[in-house]
PDB file of N, CA and C in Angstrom:
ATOM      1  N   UNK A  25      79.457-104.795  41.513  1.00  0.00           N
ATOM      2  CA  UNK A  25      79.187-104.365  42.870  1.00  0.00           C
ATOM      3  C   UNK A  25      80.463-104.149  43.648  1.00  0.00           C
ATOM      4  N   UNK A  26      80.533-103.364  44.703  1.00  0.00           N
ATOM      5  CA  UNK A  26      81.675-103.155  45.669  1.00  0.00           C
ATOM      6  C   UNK A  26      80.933-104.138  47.071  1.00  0.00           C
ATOM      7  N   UNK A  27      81.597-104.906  46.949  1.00  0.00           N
ATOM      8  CA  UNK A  27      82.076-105.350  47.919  1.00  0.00           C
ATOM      9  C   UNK A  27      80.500-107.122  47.864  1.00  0.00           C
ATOM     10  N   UNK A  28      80.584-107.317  48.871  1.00  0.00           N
ATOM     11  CA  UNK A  28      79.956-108.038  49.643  1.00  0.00           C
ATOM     12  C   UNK A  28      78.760-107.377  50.125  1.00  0.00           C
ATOM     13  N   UNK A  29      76.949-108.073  49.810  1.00  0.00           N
ATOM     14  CA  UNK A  29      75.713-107.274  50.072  1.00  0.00           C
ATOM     15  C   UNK A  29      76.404-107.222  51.837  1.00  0.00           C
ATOM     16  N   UNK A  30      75.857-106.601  52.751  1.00  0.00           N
ATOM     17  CA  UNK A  30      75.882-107.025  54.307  1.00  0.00           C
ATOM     18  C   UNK A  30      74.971-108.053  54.538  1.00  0.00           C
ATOM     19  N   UNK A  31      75.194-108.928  55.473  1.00  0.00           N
ATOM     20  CA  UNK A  31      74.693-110.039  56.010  1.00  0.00           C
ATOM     21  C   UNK A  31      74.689-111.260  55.539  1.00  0.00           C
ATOM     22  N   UNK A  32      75.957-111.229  54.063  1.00  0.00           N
ATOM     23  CA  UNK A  32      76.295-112.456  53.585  1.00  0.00           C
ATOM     24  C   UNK A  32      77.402-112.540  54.007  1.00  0.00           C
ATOM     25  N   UNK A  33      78.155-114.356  53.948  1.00  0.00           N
ATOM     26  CA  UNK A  33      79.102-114.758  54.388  1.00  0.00           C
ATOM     27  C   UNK A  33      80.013-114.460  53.593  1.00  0.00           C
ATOM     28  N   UNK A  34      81.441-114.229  53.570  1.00  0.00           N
ATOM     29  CA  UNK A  34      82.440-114.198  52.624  1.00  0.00           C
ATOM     30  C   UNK A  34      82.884-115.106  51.924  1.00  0.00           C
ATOM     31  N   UNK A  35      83.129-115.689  50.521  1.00  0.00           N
ATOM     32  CA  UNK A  35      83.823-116.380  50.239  1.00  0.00           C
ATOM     33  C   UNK A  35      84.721-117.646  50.565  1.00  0.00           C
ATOM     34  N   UNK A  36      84.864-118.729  50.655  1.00  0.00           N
ATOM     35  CA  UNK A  36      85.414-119.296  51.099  1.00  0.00           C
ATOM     36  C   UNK A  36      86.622-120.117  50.119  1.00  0.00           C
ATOM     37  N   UNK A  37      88.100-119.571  50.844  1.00  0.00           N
ATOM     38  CA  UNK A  37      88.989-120.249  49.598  1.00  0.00           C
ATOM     39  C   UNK A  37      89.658-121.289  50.312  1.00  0.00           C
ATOM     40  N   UNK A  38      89.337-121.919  51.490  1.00  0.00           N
ATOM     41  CA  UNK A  38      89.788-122.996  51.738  1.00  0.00           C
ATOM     42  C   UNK A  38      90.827-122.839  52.710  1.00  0.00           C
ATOM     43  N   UNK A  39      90.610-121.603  53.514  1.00  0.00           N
ATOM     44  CA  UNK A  39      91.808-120.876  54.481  1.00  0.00           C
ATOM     45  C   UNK A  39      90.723-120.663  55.895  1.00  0.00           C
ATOM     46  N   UNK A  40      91.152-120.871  56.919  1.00  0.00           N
ATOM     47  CA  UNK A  40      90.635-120.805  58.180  1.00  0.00           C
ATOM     48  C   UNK A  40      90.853-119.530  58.743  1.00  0.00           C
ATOM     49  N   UNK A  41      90.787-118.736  59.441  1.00  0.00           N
ATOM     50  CA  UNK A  41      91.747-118.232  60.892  1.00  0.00           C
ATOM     51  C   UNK A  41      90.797-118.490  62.276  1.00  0.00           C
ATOM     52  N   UNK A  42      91.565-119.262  63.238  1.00  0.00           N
ATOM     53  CA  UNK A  42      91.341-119.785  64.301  1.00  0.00           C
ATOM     54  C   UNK A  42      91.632-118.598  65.390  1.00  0.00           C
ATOM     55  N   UNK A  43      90.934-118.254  66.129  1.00  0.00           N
ATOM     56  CA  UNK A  43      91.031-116.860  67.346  1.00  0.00           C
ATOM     57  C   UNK A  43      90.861-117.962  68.944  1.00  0.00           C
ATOM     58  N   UNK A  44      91.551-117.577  70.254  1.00  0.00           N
ATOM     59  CA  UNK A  44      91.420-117.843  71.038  1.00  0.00           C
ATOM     60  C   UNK A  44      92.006-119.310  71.174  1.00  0.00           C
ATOM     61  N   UNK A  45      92.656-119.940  70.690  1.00  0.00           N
ATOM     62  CA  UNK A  45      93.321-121.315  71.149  1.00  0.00           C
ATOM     63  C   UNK A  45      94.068-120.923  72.826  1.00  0.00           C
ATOM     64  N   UNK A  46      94.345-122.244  73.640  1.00  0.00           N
ATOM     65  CA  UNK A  46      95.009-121.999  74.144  1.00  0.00           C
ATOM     66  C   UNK A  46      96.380-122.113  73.978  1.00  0.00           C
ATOM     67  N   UNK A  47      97.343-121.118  74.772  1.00  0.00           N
ATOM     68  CA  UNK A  47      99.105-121.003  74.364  1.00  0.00           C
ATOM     69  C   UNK A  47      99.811-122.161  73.916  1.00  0.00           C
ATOM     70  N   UNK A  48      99.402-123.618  74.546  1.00  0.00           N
ATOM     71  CA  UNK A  48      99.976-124.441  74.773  1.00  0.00           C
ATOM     72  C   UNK A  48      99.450-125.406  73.487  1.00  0.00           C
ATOM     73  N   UNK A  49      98.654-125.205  72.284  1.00  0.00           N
ATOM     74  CA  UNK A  49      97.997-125.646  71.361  1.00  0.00           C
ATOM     75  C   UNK A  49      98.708-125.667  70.124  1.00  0.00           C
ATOM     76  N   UNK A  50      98.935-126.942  69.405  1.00  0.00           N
ATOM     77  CA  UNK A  50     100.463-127.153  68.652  1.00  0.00           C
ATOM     78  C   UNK A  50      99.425-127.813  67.662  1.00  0.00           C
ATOM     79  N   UNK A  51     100.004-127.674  66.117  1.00  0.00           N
ATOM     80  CA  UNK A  51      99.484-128.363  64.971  1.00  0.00           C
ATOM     81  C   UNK A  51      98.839-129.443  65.661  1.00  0.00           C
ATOM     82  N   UNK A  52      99.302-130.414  66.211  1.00  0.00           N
ATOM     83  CA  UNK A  52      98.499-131.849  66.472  1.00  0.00           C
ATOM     84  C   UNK A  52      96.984-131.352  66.760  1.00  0.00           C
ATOM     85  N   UNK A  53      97.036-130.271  67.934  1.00  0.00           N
ATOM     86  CA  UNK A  53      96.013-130.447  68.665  1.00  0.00           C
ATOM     87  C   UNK A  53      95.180-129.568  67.449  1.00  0.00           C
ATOM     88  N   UNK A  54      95.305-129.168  67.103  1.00  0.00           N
ATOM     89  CA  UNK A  54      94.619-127.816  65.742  1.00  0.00           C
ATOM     90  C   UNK A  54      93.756-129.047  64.898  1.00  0.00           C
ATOM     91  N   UNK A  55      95.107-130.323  64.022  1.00  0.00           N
ATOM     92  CA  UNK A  55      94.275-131.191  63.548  1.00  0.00           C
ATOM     93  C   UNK A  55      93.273-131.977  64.226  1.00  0.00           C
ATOM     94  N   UNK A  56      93.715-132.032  65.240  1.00  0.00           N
ATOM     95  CA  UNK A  56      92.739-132.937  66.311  1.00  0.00           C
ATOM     96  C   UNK A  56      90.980-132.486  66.085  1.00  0.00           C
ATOM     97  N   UNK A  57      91.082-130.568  66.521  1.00  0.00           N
ATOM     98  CA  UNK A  57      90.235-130.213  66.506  1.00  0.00           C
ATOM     99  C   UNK A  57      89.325-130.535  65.295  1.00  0.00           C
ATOM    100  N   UNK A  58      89.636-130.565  64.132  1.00  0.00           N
ATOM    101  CA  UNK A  58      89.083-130.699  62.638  1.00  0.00           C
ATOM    102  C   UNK A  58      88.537-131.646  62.703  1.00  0.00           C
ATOM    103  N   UNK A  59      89.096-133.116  63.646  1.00  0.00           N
ATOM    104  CA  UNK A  59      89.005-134.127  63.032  1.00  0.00           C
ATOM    105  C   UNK A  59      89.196-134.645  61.815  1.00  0.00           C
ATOM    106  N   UNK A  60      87.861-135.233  60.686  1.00  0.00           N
ATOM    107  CA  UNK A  60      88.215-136.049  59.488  1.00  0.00           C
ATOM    108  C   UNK A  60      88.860-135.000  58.717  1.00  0.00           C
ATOM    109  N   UNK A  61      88.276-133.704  58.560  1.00  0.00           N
ATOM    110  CA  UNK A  61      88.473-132.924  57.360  1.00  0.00           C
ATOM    111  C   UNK A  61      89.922-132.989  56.907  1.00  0.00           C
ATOM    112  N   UNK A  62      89.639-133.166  55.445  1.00  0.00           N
ATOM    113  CA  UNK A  62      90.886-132.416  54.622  1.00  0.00           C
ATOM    114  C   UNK A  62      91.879-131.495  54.934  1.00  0.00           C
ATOM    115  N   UNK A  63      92.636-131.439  55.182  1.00  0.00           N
ATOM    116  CA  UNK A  63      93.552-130.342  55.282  1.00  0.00           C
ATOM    117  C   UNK A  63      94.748-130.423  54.426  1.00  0.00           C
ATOM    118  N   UNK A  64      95.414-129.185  53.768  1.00  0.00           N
ATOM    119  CA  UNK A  64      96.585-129.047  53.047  1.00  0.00           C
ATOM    120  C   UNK A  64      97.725-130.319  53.349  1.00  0.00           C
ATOM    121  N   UNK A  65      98.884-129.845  52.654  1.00  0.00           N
ATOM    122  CA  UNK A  65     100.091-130.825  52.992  1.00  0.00           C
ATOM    123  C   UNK A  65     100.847-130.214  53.683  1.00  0.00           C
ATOM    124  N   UNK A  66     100.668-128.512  54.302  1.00  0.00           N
ATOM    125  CA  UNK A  66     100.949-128.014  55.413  1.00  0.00           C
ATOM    126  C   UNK A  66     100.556-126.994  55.893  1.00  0.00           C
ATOM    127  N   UNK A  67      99.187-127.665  56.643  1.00  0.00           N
ATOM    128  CA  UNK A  67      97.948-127.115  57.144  1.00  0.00           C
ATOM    129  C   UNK A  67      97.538-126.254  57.821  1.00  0.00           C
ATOM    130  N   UNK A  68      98.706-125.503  58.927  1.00  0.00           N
ATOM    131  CA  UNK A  68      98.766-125.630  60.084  1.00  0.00           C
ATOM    132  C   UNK A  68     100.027-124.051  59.884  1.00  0.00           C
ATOM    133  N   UNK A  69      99.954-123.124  60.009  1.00  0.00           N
ATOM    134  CA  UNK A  69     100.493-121.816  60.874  1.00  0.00           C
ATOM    135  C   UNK A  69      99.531-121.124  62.085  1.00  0.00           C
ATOM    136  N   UNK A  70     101.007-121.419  62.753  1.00  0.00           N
ATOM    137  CA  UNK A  70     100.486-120.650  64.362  1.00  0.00           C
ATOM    138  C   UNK A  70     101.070-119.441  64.072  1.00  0.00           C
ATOM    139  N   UNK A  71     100.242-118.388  64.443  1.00  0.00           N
ATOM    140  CA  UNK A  71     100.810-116.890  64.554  1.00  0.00           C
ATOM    141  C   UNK A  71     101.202-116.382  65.722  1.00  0.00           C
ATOM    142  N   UNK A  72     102.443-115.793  65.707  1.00  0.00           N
ATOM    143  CA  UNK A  72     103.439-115.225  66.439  1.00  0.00           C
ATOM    144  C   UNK A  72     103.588-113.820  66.506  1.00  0.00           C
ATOM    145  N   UNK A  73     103.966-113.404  67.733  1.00  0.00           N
ATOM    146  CA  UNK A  73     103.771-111.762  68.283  1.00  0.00           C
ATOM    147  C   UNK A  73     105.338-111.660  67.469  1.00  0.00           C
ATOM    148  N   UNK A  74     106.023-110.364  67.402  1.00  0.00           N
ATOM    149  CA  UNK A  74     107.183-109.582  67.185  1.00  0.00           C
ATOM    150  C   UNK A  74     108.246-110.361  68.232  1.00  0.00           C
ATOM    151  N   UNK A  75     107.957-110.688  69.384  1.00  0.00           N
ATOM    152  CA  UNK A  75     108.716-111.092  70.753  1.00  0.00           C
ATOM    153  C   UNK A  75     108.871-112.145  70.087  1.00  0.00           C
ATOM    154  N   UNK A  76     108.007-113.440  69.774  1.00  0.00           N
ATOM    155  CA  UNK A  76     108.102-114.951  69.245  1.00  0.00           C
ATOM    156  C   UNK A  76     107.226-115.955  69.880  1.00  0.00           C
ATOM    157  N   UNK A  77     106.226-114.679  70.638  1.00  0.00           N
ATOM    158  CA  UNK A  77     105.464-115.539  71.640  1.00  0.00           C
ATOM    159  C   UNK A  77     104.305-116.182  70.696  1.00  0.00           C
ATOM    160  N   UNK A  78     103.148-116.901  70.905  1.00  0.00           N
ATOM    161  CA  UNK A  78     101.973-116.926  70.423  1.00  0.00           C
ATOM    162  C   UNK A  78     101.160-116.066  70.639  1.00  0.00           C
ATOM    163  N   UNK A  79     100.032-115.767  69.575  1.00  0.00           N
ATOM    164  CA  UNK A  79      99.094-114.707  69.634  1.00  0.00           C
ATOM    165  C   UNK A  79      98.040-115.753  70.207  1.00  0.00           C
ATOM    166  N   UNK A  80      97.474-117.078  69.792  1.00  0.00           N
ATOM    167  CA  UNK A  80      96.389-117.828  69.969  1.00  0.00           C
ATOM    168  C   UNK A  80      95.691-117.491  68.726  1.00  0.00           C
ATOM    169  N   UNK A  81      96.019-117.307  67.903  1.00  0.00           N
ATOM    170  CA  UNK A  81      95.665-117.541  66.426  1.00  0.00           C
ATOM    171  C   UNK A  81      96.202-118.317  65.475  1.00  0.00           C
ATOM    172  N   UNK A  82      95.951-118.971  64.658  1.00  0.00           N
ATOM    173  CA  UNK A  82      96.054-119.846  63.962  1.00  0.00           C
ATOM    174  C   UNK A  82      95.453-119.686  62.112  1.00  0.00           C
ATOM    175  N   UNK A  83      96.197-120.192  60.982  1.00  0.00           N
ATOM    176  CA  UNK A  83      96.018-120.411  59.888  1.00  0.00           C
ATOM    177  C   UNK A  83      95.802-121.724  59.665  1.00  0.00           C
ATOM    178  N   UNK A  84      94.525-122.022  59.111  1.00  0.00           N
ATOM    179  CA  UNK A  84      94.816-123.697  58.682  1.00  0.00           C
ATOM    180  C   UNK A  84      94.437-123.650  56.923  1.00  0.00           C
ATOM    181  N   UNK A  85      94.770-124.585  56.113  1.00  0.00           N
ATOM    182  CA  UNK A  85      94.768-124.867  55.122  1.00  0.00           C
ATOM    183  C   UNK A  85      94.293-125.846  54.701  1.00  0.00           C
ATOM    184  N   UNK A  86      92.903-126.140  54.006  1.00  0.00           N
ATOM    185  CA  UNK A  86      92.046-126.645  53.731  1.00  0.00           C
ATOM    186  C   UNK A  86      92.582-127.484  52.425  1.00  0.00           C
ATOM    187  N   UNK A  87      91.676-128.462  52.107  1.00  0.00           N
ATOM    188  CA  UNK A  87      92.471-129.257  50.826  1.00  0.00           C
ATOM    189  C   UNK A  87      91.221-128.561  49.476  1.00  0.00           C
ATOM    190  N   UNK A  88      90.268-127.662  50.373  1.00  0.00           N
ATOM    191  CA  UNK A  88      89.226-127.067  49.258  1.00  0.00           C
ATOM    192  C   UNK A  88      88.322-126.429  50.110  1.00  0.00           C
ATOM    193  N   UNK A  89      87.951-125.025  48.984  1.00  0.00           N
ATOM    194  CA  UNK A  89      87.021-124.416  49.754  1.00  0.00           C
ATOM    195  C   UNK A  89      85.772-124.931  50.413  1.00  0.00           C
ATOM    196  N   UNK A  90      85.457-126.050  49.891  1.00  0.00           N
ATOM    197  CA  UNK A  90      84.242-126.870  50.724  1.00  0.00           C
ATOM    198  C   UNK A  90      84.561-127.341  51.726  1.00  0.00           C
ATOM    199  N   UNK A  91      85.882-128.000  51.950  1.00  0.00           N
ATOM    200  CA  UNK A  91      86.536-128.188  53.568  1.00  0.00           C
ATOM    201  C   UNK A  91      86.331-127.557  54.231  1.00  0.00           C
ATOM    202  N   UNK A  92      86.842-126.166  53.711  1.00  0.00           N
ATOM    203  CA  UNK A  92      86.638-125.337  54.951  1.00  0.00           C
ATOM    204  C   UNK A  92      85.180-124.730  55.115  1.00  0.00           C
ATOM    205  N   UNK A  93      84.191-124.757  54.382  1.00  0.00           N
ATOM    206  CA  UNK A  93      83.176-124.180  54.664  1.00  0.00           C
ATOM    207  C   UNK A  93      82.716-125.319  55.814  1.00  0.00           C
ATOM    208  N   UNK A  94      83.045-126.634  56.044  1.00  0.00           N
ATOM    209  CA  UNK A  94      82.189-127.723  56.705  1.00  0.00           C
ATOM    210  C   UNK A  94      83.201-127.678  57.669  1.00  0.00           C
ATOM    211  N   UNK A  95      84.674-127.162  57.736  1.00  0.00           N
ATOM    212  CA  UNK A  95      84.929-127.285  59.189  1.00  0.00           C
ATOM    213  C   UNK A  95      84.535-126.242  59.720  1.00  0.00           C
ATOM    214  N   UNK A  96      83.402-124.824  59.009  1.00  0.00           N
ATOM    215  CA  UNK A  96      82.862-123.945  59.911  1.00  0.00           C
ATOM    216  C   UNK A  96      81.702-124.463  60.769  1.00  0.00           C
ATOM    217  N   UNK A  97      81.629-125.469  60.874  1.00  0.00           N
ATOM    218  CA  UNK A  97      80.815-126.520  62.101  1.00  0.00           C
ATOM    219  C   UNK A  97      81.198-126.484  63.124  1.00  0.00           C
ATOM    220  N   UNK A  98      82.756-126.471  62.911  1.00  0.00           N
ATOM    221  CA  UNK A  98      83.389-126.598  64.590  1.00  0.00           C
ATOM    222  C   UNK A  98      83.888-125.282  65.139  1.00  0.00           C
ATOM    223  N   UNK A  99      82.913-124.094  64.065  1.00  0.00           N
ATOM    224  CA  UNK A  99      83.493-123.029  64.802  1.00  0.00           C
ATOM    225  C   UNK A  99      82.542-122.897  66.551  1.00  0.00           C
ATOM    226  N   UNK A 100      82.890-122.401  67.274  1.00  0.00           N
ATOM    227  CA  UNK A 100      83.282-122.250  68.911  1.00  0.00           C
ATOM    228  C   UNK A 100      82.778-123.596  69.391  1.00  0.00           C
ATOM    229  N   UNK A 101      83.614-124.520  68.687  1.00  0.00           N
ATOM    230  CA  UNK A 101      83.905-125.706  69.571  1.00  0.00           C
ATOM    231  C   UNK A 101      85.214-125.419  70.346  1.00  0.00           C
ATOM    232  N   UNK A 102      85.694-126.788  71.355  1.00  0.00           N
ATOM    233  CA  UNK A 102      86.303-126.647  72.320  1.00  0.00           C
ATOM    234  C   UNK A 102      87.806-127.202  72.114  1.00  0.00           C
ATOM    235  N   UNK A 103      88.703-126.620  72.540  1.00  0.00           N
ATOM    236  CA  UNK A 103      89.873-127.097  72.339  1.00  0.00           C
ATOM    237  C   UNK A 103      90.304-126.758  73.602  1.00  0.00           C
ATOM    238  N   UNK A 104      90.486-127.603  74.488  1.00  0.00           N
ATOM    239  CA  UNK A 104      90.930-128.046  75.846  1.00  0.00           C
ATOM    240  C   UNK A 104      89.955-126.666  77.030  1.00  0.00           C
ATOM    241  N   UNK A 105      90.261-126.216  77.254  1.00  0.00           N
ATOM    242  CA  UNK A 105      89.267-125.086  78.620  1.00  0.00           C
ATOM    243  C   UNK A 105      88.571-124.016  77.346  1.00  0.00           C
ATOM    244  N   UNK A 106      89.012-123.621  76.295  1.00  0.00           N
ATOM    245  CA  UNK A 106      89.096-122.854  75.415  1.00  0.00           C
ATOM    246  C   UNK A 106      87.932-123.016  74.243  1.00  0.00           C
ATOM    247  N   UNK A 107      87.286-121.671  74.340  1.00  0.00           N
ATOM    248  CA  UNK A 107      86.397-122.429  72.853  1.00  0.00           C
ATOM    249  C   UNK A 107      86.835-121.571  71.708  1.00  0.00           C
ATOM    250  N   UNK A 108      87.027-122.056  70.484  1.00  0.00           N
ATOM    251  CA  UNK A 108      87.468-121.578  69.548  1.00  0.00           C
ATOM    252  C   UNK A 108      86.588-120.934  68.520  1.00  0.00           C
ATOM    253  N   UNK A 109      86.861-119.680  68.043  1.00  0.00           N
ATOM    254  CA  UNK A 109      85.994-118.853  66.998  1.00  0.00           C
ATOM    255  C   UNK A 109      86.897-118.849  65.574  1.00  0.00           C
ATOM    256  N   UNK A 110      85.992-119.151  64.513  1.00  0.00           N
ATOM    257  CA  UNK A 110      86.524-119.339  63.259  1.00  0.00           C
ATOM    258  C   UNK A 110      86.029-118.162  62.290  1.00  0.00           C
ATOM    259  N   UNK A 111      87.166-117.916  61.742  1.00  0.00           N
ATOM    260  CA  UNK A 111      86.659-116.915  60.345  1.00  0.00           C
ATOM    261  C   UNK A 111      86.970-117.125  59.230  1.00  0.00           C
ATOM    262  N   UNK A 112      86.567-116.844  58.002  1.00  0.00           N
ATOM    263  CA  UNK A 112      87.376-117.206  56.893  1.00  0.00           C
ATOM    264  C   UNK A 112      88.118-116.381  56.138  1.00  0.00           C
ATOM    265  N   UNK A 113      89.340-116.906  55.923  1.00  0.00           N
ATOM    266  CA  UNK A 113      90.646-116.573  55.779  1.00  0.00           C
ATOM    267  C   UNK A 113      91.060-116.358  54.351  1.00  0.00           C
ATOM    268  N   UNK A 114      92.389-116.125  53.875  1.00  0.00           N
ATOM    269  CA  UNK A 114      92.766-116.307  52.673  1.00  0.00           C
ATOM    270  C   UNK A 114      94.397-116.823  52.485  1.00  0.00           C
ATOM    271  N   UNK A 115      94.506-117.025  51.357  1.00  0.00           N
ATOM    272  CA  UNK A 115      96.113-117.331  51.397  1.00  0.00           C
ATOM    273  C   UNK A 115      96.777-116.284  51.812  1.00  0.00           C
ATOM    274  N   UNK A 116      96.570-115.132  51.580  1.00  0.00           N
ATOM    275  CA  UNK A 116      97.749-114.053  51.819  1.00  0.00           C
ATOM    276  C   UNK A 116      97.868-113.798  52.997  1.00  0.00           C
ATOM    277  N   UNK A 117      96.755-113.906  54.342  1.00  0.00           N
ATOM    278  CA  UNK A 117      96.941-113.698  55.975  1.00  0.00           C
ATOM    279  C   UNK A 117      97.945-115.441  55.975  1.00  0.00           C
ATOM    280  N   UNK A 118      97.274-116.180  55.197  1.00  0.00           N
ATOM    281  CA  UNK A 118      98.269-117.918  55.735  1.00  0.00           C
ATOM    282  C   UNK A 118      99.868-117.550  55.870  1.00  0.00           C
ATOM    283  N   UNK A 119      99.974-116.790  54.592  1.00  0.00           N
ATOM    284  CA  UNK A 119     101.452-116.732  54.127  1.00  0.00           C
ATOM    285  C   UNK A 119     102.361-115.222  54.449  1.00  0.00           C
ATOM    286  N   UNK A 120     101.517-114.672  54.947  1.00  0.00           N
ATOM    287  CA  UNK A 120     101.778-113.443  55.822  1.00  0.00           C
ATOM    288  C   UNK A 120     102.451-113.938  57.425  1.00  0.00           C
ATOM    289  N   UNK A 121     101.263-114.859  58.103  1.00  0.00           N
ATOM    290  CA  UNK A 121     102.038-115.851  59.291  1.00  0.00           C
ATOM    291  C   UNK A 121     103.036-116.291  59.113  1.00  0.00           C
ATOM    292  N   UNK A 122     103.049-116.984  58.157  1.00  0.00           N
ATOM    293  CA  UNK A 122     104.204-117.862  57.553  1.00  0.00           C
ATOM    294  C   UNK A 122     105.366-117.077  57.442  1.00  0.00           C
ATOM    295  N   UNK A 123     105.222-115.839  56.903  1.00  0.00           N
ATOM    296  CA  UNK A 123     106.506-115.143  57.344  1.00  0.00           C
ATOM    297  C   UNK A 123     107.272-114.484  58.069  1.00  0.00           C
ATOM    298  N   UNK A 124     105.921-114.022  59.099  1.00  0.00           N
ATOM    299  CA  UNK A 124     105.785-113.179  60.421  1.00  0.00           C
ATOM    300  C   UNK A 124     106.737-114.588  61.570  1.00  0.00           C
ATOM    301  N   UNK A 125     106.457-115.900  61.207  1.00  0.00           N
ATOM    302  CA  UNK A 125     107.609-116.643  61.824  1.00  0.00           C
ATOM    303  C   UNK A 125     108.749-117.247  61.525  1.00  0.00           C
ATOM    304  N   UNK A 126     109.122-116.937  60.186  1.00  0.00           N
ATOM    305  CA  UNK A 126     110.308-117.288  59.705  1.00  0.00           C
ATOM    306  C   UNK A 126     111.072-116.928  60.345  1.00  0.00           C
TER     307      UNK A 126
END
């Protein structure tokens, strides 16, 4: 088949992307949001404009694709005034951030 039927979820490899954080929202507060879940041994890229500013997007890194399917629970939960929307991600947008702020 090409592609994905419509109206199923995608895959999940254990990669987040977080939309709408607020500016001021730093790894701590990202893990905060997760709470218990698993996360990588470095969990956590914030994505950055060309300037060096923040976009309010975020990569997190799951310790397994089942992590991340169960932290899609806390998708548009709240992270300080802000509610957060989750999608699922892959390594190559994680490590794409990752270089977009080197």
């Amino acid at each position: 088949g090409a592609g994905a039927p419509t109206g199923t979820q995608p895959d999940h490899t254990g990669y987040l992307r977080l939309r709408g954080l607020p500016f001021a929202a730093r790894e701590a507060d990202i893990l905060k949001f997760f709470g218990k879940l698993c996360v990588g041994d470095e969990p956590v890229q914030m994505a950055f404009r060309p300037d060096g500013r923040l976009t309010g997007e975020a990569f997190v890194c799951f310790k397994s694709p089942e992590e991340s399917l169960a932290a899609m629970a806390c998708n548009r939960g709240n992270l300080g005034s802000r509610y957060i929307e989750l999608f699922v991600s892959g390594k190559e947008e994680f490590e794409a951030a990752a270089a977009a702020a080197a």
